[in-house]
Structures are given as structure tokens and as C-alpha cells.
Coordinates of C-alpha atoms and ligand atoms in Angstrom, one line a residue:
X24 CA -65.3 4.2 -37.1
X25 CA -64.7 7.4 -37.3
X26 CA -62.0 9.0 -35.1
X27 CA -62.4 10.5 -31.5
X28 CA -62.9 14.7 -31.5
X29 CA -60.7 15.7 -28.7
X30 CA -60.2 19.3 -27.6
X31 CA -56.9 20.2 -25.8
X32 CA -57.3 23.6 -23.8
X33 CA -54.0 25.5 -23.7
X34 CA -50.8 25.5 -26.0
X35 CA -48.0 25.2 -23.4
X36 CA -45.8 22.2 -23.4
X37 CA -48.9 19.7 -21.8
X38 CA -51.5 20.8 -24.0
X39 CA -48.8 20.1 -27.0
X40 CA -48.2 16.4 -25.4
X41 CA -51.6 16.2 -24.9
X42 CA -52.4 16.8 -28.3
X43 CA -49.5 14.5 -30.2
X44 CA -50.3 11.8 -27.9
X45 CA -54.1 12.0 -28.2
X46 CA -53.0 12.2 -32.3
X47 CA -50.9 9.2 -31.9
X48 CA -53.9 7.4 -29.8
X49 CA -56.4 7.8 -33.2
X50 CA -58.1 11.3 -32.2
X51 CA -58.5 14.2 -34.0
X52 CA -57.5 16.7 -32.3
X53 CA -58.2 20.6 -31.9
X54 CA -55.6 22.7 -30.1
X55 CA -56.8 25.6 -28.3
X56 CA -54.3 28.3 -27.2
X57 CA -55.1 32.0 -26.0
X58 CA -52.2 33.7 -26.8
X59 CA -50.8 34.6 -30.8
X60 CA -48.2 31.6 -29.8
X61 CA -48.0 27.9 -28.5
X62 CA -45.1 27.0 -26.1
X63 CA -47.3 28.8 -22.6
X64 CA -44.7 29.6 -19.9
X65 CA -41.5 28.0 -22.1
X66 CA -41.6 30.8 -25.0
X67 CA -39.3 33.1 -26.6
X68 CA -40.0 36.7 -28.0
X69 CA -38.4 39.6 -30.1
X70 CA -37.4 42.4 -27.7
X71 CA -37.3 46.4 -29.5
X72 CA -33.6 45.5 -31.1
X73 CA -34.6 42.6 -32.6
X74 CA -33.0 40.2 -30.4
X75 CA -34.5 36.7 -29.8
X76 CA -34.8 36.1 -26.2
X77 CA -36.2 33.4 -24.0
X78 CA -38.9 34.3 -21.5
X79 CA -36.4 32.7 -19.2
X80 CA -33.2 30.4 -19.4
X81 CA -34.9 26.6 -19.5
X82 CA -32.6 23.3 -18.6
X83 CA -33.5 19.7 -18.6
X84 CA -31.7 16.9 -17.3
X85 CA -30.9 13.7 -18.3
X86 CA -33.9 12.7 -16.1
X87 CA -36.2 14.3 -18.7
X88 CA -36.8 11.6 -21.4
X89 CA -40.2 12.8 -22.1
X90 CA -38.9 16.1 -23.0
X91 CA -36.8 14.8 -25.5
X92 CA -38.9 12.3 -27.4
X93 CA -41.7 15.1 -27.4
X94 CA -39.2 17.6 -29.0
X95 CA -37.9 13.9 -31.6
X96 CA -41.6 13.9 -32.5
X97 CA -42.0 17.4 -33.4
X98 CA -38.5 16.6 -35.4
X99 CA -36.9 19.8 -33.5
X100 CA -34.9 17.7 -30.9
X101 CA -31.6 18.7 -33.3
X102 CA -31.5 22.2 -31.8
X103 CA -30.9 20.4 -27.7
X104 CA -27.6 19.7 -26.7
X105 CA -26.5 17.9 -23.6
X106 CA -23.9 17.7 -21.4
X107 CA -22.6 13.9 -21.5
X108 CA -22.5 13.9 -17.6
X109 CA -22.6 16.7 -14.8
X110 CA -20.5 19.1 -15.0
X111 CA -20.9 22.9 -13.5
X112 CA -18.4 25.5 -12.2
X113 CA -19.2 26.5 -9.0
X114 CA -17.8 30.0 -8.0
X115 CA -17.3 31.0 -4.5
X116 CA -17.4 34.5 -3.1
X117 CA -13.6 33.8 -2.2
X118 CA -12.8 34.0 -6.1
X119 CA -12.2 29.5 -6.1
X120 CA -14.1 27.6 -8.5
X121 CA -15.1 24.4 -7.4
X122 CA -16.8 21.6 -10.1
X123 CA -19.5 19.7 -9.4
X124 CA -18.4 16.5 -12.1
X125 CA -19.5 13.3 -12.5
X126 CA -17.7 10.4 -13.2
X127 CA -18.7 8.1 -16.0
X128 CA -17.0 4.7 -15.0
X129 CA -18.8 4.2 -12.1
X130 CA -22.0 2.8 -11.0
X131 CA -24.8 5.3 -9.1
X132 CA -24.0 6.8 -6.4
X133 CA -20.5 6.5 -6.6
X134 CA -20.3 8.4 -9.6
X135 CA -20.5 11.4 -7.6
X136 CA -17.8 10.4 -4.7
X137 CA -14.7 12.5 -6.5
X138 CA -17.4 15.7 -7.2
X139 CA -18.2 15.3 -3.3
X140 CA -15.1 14.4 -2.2
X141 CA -13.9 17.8 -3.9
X142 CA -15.8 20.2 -3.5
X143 CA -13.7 22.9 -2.0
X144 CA -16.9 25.1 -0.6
X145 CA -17.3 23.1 2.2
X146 CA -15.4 21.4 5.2
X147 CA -14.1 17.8 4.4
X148 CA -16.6 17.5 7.6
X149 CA -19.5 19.0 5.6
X150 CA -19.0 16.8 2.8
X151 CA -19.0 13.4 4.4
X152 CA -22.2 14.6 6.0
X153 CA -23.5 15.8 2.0
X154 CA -22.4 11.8 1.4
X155 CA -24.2 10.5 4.4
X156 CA -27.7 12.6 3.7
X157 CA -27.5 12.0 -0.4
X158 CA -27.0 7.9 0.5
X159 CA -30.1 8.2 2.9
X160 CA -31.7 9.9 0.7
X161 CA -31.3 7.0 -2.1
X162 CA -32.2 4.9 0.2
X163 CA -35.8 6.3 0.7
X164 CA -38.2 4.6 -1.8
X165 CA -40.9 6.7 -3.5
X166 CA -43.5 5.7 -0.2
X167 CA -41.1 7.3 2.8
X168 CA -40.3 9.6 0.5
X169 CA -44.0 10.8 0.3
X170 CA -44.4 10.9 3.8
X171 CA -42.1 13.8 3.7
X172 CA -43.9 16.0 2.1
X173 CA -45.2 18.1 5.1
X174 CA -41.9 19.0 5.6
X175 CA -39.4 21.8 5.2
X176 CA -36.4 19.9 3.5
X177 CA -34.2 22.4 5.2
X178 CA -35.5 20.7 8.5
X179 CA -35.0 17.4 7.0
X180 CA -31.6 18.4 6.0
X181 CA -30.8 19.8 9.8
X182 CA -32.5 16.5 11.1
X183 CA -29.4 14.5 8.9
X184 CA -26.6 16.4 10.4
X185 CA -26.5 19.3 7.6
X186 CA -24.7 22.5 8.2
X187 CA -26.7 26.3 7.3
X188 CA -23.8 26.0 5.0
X189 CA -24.2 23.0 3.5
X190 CA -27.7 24.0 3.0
X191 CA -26.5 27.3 1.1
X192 CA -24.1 26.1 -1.0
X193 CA -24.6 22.6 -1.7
X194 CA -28.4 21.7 -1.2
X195 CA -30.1 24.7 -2.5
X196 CA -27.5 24.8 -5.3
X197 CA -29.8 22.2 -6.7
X198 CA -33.1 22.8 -5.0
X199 CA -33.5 26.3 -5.9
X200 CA -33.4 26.3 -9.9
X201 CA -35.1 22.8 -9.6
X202 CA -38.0 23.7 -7.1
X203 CA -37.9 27.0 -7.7
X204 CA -37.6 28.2 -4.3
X205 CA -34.7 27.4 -1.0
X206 CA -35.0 24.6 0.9
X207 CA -36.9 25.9 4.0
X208 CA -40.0 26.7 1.5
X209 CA -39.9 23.8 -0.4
X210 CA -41.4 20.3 0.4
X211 CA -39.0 17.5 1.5
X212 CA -40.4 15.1 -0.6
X213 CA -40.3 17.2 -4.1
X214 CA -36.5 18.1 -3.4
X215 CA -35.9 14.1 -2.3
X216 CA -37.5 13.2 -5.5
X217 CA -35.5 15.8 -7.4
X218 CA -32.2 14.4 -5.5
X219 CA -33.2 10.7 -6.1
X220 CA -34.2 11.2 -9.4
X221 CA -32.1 14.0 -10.8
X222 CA -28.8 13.0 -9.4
X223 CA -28.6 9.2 -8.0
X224 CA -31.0 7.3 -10.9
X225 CA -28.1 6.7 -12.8
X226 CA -24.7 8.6 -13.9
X227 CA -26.2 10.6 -16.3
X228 CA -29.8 11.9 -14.9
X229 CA -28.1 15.0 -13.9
X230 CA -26.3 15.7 -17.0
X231 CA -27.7 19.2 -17.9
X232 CA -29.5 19.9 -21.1
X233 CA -30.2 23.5 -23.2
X234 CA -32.2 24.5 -26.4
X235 CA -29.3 25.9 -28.9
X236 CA -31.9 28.3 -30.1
X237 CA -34.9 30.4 -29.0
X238 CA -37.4 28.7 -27.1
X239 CA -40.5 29.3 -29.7
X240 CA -38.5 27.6 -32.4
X241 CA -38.9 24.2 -30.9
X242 CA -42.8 24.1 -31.1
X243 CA -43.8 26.9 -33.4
X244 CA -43.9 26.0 -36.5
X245 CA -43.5 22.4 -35.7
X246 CA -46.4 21.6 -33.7
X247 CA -48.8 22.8 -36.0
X248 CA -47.3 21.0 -38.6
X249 CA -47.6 17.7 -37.1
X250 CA -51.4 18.3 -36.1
X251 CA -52.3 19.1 -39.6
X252 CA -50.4 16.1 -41.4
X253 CA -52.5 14.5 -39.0
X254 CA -55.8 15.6 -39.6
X255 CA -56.0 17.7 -36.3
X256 CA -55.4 21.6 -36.6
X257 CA -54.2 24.4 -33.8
X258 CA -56.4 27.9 -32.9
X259 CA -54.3 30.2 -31.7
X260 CA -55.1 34.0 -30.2
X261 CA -58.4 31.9 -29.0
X262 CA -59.0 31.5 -25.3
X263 CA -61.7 28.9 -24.3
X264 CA -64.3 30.2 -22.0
X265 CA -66.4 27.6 -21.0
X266 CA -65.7 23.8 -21.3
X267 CA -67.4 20.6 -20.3
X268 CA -68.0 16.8 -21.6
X269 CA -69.4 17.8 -24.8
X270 CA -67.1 20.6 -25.9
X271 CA -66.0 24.1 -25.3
X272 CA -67.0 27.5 -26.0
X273 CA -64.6 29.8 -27.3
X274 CA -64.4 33.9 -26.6
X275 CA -65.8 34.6 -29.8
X276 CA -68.7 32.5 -29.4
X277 CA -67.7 29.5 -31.2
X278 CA -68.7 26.1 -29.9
X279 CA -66.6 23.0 -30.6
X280 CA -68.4 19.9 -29.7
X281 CA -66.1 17.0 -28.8
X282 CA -65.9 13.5 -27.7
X283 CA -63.3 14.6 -24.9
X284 CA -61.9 17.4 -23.5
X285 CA -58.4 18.6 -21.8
X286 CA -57.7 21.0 -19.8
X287 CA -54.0 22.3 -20.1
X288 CA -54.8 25.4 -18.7
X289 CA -53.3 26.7 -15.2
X290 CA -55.3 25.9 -12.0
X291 CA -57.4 29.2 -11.6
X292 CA -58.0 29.4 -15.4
X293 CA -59.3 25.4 -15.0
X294 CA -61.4 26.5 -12.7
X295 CA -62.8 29.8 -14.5
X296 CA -63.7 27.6 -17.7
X297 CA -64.5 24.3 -15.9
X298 CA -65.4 24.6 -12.6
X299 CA -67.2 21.2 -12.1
X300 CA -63.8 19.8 -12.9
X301 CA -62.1 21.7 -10.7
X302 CA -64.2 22.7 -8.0
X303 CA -61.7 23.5 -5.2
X304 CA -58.6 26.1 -5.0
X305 CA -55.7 23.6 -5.0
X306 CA -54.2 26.7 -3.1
X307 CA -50.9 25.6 -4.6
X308 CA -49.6 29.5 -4.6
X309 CA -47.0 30.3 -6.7
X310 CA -42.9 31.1 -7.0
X311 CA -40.9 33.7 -9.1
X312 CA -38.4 33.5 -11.5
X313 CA -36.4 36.7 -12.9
X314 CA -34.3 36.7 -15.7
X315 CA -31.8 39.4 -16.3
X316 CA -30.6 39.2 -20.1
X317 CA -27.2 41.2 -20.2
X318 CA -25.3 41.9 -23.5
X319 CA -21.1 42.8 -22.9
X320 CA -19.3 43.7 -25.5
X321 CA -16.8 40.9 -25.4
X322 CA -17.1 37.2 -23.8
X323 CA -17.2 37.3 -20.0
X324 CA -17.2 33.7 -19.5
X325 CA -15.2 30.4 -20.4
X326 CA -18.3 28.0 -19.2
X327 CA -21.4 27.7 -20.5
X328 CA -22.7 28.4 -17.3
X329 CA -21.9 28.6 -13.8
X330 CA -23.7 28.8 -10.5
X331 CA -22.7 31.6 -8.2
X332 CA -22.5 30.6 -4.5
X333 CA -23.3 34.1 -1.7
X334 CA -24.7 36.1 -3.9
X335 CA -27.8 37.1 -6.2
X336 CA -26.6 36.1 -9.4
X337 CA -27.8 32.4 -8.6
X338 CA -26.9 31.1 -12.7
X339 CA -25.3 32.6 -15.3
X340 CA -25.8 31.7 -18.8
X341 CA -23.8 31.8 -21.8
X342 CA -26.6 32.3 -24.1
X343 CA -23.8 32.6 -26.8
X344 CA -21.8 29.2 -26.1
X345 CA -25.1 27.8 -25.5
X346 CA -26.5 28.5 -28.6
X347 CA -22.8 27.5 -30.4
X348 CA -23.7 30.2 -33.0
X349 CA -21.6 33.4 -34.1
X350 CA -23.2 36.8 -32.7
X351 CA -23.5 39.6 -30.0
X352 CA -22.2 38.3 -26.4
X353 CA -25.4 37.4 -24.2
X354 CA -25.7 36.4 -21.0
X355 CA -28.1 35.6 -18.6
X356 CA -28.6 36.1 -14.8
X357 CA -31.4 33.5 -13.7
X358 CA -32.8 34.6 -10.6
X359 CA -35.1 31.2 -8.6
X360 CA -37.4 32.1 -6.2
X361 CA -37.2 35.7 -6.7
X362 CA -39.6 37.1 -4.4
X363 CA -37.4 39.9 -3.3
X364 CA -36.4 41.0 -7.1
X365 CA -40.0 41.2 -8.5
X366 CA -40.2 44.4 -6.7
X367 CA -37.2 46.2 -7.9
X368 CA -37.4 48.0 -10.8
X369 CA -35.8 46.4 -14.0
X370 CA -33.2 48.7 -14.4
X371 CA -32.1 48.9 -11.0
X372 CA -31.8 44.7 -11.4
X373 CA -29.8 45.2 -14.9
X374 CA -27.2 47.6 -13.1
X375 CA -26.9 45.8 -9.4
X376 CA -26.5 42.5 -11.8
X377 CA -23.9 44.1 -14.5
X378 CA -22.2 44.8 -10.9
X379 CA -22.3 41.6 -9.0
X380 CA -21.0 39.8 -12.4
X381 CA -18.1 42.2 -12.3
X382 CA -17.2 41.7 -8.3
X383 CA -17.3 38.4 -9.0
X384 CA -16.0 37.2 -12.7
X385 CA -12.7 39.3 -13.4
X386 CA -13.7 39.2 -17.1
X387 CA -16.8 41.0 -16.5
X388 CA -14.4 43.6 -15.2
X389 CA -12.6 44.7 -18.5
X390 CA -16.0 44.5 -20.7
X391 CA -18.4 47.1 -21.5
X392 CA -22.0 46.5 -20.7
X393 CA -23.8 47.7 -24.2
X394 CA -27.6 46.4 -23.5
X395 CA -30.2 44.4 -21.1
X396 CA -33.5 43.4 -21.1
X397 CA -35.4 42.1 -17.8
X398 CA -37.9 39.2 -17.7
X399 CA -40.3 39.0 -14.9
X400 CA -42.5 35.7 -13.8
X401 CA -44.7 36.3 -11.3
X402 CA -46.3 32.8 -11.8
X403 CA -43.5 30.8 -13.3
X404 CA -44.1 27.9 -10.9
X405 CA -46.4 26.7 -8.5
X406 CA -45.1 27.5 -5.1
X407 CA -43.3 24.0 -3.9
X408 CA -43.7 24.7 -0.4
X409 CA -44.6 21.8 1.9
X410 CA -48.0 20.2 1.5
X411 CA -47.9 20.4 -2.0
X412 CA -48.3 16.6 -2.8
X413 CA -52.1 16.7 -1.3
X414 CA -52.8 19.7 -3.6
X415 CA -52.1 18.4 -6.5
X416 CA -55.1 17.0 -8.7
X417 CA -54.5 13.7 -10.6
X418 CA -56.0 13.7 -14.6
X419 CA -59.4 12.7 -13.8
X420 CA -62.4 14.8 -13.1
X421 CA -65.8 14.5 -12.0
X422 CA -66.9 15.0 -15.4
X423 CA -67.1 12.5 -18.0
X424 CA -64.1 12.1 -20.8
X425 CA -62.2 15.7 -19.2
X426 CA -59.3 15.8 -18.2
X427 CA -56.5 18.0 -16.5
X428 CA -53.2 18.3 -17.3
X429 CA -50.7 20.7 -16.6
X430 CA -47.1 21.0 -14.5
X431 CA -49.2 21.4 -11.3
X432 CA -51.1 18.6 -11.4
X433 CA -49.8 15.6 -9.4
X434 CA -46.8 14.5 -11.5
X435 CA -44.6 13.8 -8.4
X436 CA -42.2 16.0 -10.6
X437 CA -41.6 19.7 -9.8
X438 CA -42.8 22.3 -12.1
X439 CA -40.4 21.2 -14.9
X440 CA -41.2 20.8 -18.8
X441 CA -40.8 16.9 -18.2
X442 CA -43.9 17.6 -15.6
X443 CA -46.2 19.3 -17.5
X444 CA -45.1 16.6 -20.7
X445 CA -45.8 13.8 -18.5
X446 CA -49.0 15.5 -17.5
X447 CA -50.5 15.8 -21.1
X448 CA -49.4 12.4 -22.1
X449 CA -52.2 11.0 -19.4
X450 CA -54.2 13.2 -19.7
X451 CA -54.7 12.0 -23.8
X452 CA -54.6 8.2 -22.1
X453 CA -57.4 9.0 -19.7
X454 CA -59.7 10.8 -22.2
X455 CA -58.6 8.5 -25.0
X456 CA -59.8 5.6 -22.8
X457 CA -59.4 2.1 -24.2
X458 CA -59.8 3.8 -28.2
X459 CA -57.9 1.9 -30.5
X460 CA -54.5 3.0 -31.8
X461 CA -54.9 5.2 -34.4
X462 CA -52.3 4.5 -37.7
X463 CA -51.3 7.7 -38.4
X464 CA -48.4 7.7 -36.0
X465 CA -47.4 4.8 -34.3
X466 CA -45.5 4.9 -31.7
X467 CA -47.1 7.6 -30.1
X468 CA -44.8 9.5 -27.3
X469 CA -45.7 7.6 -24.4
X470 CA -44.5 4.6 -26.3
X471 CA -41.4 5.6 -27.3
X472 CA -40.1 6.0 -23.4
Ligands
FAD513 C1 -38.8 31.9 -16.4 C2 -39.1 30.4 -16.3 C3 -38.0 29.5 -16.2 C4 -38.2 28.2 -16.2 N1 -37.2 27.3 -16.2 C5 -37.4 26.0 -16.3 C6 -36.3 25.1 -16.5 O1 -35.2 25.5 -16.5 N2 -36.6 23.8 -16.7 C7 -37.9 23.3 -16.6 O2 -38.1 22.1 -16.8 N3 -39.0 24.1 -16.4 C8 -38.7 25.5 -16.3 N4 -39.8 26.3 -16.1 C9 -41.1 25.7 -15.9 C10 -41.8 25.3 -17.2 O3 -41.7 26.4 -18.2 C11 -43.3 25.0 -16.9 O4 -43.4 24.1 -15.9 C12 -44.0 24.5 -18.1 O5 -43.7 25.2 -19.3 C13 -45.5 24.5 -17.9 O6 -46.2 24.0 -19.0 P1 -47.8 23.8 -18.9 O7 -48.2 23.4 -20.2 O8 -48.1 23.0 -17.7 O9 -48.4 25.3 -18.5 P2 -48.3 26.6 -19.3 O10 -47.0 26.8 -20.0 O11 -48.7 27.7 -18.3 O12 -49.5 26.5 -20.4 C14 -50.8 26.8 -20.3 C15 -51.3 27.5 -21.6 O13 -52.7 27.7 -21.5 C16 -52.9 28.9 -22.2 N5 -54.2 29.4 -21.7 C17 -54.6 30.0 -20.6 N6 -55.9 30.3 -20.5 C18 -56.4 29.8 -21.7 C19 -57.7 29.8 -22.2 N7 -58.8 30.3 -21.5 N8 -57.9 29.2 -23.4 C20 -56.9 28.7 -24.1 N9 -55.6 28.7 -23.7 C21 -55.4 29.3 -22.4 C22 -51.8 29.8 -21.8 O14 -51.6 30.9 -22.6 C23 -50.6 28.8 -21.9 O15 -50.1 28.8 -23.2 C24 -39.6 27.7 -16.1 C25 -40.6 28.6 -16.2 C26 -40.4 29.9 -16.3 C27 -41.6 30.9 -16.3

């Protein structure tokens, strides 16, 4: 029997799992990606001094097991490093550090009692009440939690006794790099999942994760070399204009007929290509990142990273001690929810940033800023806001053997890497169907959870 044709639509981390798991299911598989490069909204480029630079500073957590199988497969998961547990400095606009630790010896929650119990930003009052709402919120169970997704979290939040402080500096800490906006735009179930999930699974979920190097080099040329050892092969600088059950037809006229088709693409491009498949706006909106890339002339911090409580900075990134690799200082300012920021002009950002980092890291003070480079995402995320849940497709479609994939589809997850992983992985089940296993790699992703 020969094997299954499957097209995936899109490069970007769900079209990739889409395509290795489909691969690993017995298809042969064509990867489709409009631009000159695979890795969609997780890339990195060569800005005019020859610097590699992410798109924008990506994290994972020990929550992500997806992620890191996919990048085993693809034999690249050597260049991730991760944090045995949670740990990040926590600076406060009165010049204390507080961390946010856990502990390893102890069973979830209480791993995170003595990183509650001290954190210095708020009032031993505030804290028991951060105890209080993070044990409720453990307590919830994926169906209540649901129910919550109409809602604000900020108003859930209020409802279980937290302060506006609170909010600011412990809640959206979290919430705002993980949802990608602050807690009174962001659904109370996607931030209860992230809490439940991300920080109260087990002692490690929250441990943080990093690539060591550029973003690009974990797919490219890896990807492509998996699909062709495989029998399956990538386009790229291709976009698909027109896709249904038996195939898709590419911008330059070429028709690939298929067995099954899947649609990795974002929502409004879904529904250009595919609109049978896709026949309503979702309406899911979408949310801002900024990245501000800043290169001192010396060090300028002694963490990784740290998160920056009352003001703009947000995240700062050691791209340097991230990457544990010689070379120029580089830092990164990773700006969430950035609707205010996409309007100012880059410079002005690189300056008012160089600034803040100098009010508030006394090393910044001393060094000499020598270069920057601004990233802008205007659609880095869907919007999270409340209501998302209901807008949220699942993989199947009214059509026959397509399917949709893609961060924004219903995961449950926010718009994370794991999301969009998870996403392709069934998305390859539901076209794939009951096939057969193929033998050319077995286990395929999904099985090697
Ligand atoms: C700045 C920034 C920071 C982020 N930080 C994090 C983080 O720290 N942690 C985290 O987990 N997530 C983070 N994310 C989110 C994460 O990058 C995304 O959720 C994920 O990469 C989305 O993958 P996807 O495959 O669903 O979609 P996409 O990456 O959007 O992939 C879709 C692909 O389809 C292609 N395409 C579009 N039209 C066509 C067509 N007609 N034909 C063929 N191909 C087409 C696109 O070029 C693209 O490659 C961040 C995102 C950004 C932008």
C-alpha cells in the first residue's frame, strides 16, 4: 500500500509537528511554507551588522514536553538549556531584588511556600492572600476552570481577596509574558490554566527554558533534513493559495493533489485559502510583543534574566549568558502586550529603554550603549481576552481529511510553542485517521510524551 500524500500548509512550529508526526504516522509529506524560511512567528534573522537576532526572546517551561521532544526529533534539542527549578530575580522600583525560587524537596504546591512566603514586593498580608488564590486555584479542575473563561482574571483575582498590587507585581508577573497581555484583558480560565499548569503541576513545570542559539538554527536545516530522509520534502518561498480535500494550489500555479491536507496557517490566511474550512471569523484579535535588542559595551547583568516590576522594561535578557557563548554583550528588553509601544518610533523605544535599564540596574549605569535593533509584532499572539475558549476551532473541518492546526486553535494552551506543537501533532492524527504506522520512524512525537 502505498503511503498517504499529506500536504501541511505553513512552516511555523505546527506545520513542522504536523509534518514529523504525519511522517512518523506512514505519510509522505509535503511541507508548504511562504516565506524563504520555516520556523513562522519563532524565527531568527541577520540584522545590517551581521548579528543573529531572534524575532523575539522565546521561553518554555518545564510544562512544555512537546516542545522538547519535537526539538529531540529534529536532533537540535542540544542547543535548550533549562533551569532545574524556578528561579527569577525580581527587581523592584525601590532598588530590592526579590526571587521567585522553588524548592526541590517538596511536593506541589508547597514547593513554592518559601518563594511566597518571601517575596519582599508585597505585604506579608498580600502574600497569604497570593497563597490562598494560587491553592484555589489548584483546586479548580479543568471543567470550573472552563467556566471561567468569560472572565477578566483581574476580576477573578479581586473576587479572591487580591490587592491592585498584588495584581501588578505578582499575577501579571506571570500572566503577561505567558498570555501576552495583563490580567484585566486576559481570560480567567487561560491564565488559571497557565497558573495550574505552569506553576502547581509539579516542582518543575515552571522551571524556565531558552534556546542557547538563534532561533532559525533549531528547525532550519534540521527539519528539512528529517522530511527528506523520510521520503517527504519542504517548499519554501511558496505560499498556497487555494486548498481543499484533494490538494492545494500553490501561487505559481502548481497543484499538489493529496490524500489530506493541513492547514498550519494563521486564522485569516485559513480562511483566504480554505474558506469552507473555516467559514467564520474566529474574531480572536490579536496582542503585541516588542522586543528591544540592546548591545552595552560591557555586561550589565549577573542573571540570565530578570523581570522588572513598575516599569516598561517588563524582561530583560542576557542574550549573552543565555547563549553561554563568548561575544559582544546583548541584551534584550521584552515588552508583552505592547499596545502602547507599537506606536513609538524604534529609536525613541531603544533610547527611553537604554534609560530605564540605567535608572534601574546600577551596572547599566557605567556602560556605554554601542548598538540596538527593535523588533515589532503586531500579531505575535492571538488576543487572550475573555471569550477566547468559544473562538477557538478544534482540528476538524467540514471538509473531508483537512485539518487545522495552529497556536490559535483550541489547545486550552495560550499562544505558546507547546500550543501550536500540540496543535500539529492532531492535526497529523486526525487527517492520518486510523493509517497504519508507518516504519520509517517509530515512535513518532506524540508517542514519545
Ligand atoms: C515576539 C514573540 C515572542 C514570543 N514569545 C514566546 C515565548 O516566549 N514562548 C512561547 O511559547 N511562545 C512565544 N511566542 C508565540 C509563538 O512564537 C507562537 O505561538 C508559535 O510560534 C506559533 O506557531 P504556529 O505554527 O501556530 O503559527 P506561525 O508561526 O504563525 O506559522 C504559520 C506559518 O504559515 C506561513 N504561511 C502563511 N500564509 C501561508 C500560505 N498562504 N502558504 C504557506 N505558508 C503560509 C507563515 O509564513 C508561517 O510560517 C512568541 C511570539 C512572538 C512573535
Amino acid at each position: 500500500m502505498s503511503a498517504p500524500r499529506i500536504v501541511v500548509c505553513g512552516g511555523g512550529l505546527a506545520g513542522i509537528a504536523a509534518a514529523c508526526e504525519a511522517v512518523g504516522l506512514g505519510a509522505q509529506v509535503t511541507l508548504v511554507e511562504r516565506r524563504p524560511f520555516l520556523g513562522g512567528r519563532a524565527f531568527s534573522f541577520t540584522d545590517e551588522e551581521g548579528r543573529q537576532l531572534d524575532n523575539g526572546q522565546h521561553v518554555f517551561l518545564g510544562c512544555c514536553p512537546a516542545y522538547v521532544r519535537l526539538m529531540r526529533l529534529l536532533g537540535t534539542d542540544g542547543h535548550l538549556h533549562r533551569q532545574p527549578l524556578l528561579r527569577i530575580p525580581v527587581l523592584g522600583s525601590d532598588g530590592t531584588t526579590a526571587l521567585l525560587a522553588a524548592t526541590s524537596r517538596l511536593p506541589s504546591p508547597l514547593h513554592l511556600t518559601k518563594a511566597l512566603a518571601t517575596y519582599s514586593h508585597l505585604s506579608l498580608r498580600e502574600r497569604a492572600a497570593v497563597a490562598r488564590a494560587m491553592s484555589k486555584l489548584g483546586t479548580l479542575g479543568p471543567r470550573r476552570r472552563a467556566r471561567l473563561d468569560g472572565m477578566a482574571f483581574s476580576d477573578w483575582l479581586a473576587d479572591n481577596g487580591q490587592s491592585e498590587d498584588a495584581i501588578e507585581r505578582f499575577w501579571d508577573l506571570v500572566v503577561l509574558p505567558t498570555c501576552n497581555d495583563r490580567s484585566h484583558r486576559v481570560s480567567a480560565a487561560l491564565a488559571a490554566f497557565v497558573f495550574t499548569e505552569g506553576m502547581l503541576s509539579s516542582p518543575t513545570a515552571s522551571a524556565v527554558g531558552w534556546s542557547r542559539v538563534p532561533l532559525s538554527q533549531l528547525v532550519e536545516p534540521a527539519v528539512e533534513r528529517f522530511l527528506t530522509a523520510r521520503g517527504s520534502r519542504v517548499l519554501r518561498g511558496q505560499a498556497v493559495i487555494e486548498a481543499g480535500p484533494g490538494g492545494v494550489r500553490l501561487g505559481d500555479g502548481t497543484e499538489l493533489g493529496a490524500d489530506g491536507v493541513i492547514l498550519a496557517l494563521p486564522a485569516e490566511r485559513t480562511r483566504q485559502v480554505a474558506s469552507a474550512a473555516l467559514p467564520e471569523d474566529p474574531g480572536l484579535g490579536h496582542s503585541p510583543i516588542v522586543n528591544v535588542h540592546l548591545f552595552h559595551d560591557r555586561r550589565i547583568l549577573e542573571d540570565p534574566f530578570v523581570a522588572v516590576l513598575d516599569s516598561p522594561l517588563q524582561w530583560v535578557f542576557d542574550r549573552r549568558q543565555m547563549s553561554g557563548a563568548p561575544g559582544e554583550p546583548h541584551v534584550v528588553v521584552s515588552i508583552s502586550g505592547a499596545h502602547a509601544e507599537m506606536g513609538v518610533p524604534r529609536a525613541e523605544l531603544a533610547e527611553s529603554m537604554a534609560d530605564e535599564l540605567a535608572r534601574v540596574i546600577p551596572a547599566a549605569r557605567e556602560a556605554k550603549l554601542r548598538g540596538w535593533a527593535v523588533v515589532k509584532e503586531a500579531r505575535a499572539t492571538f488576543a487572550p481576552a475573555p471569550g477566547q475558549a468559544a473562538r477557538r476551532p478544534g482540528p476538524r473541518t467540514a471538509l473531508e481529511r483537512v485539518a487545522l492546526a495552529g497556536a490559535w486553535t483550541a489547545t486550552g494552551w495560550p499562544a505558546t510553542m507547546e500550543g501550536a506543537i500540540r496543535s500539529g501533532i492532531r492535526a497529523a492524527r486526525e487527517v492520518m485517521g486510523d493509517a497504519p504506522p508507518g516504519t520509517s520512524i517509530r515512535p513518532a512525537i506524540s508517542s514519545r510524551a
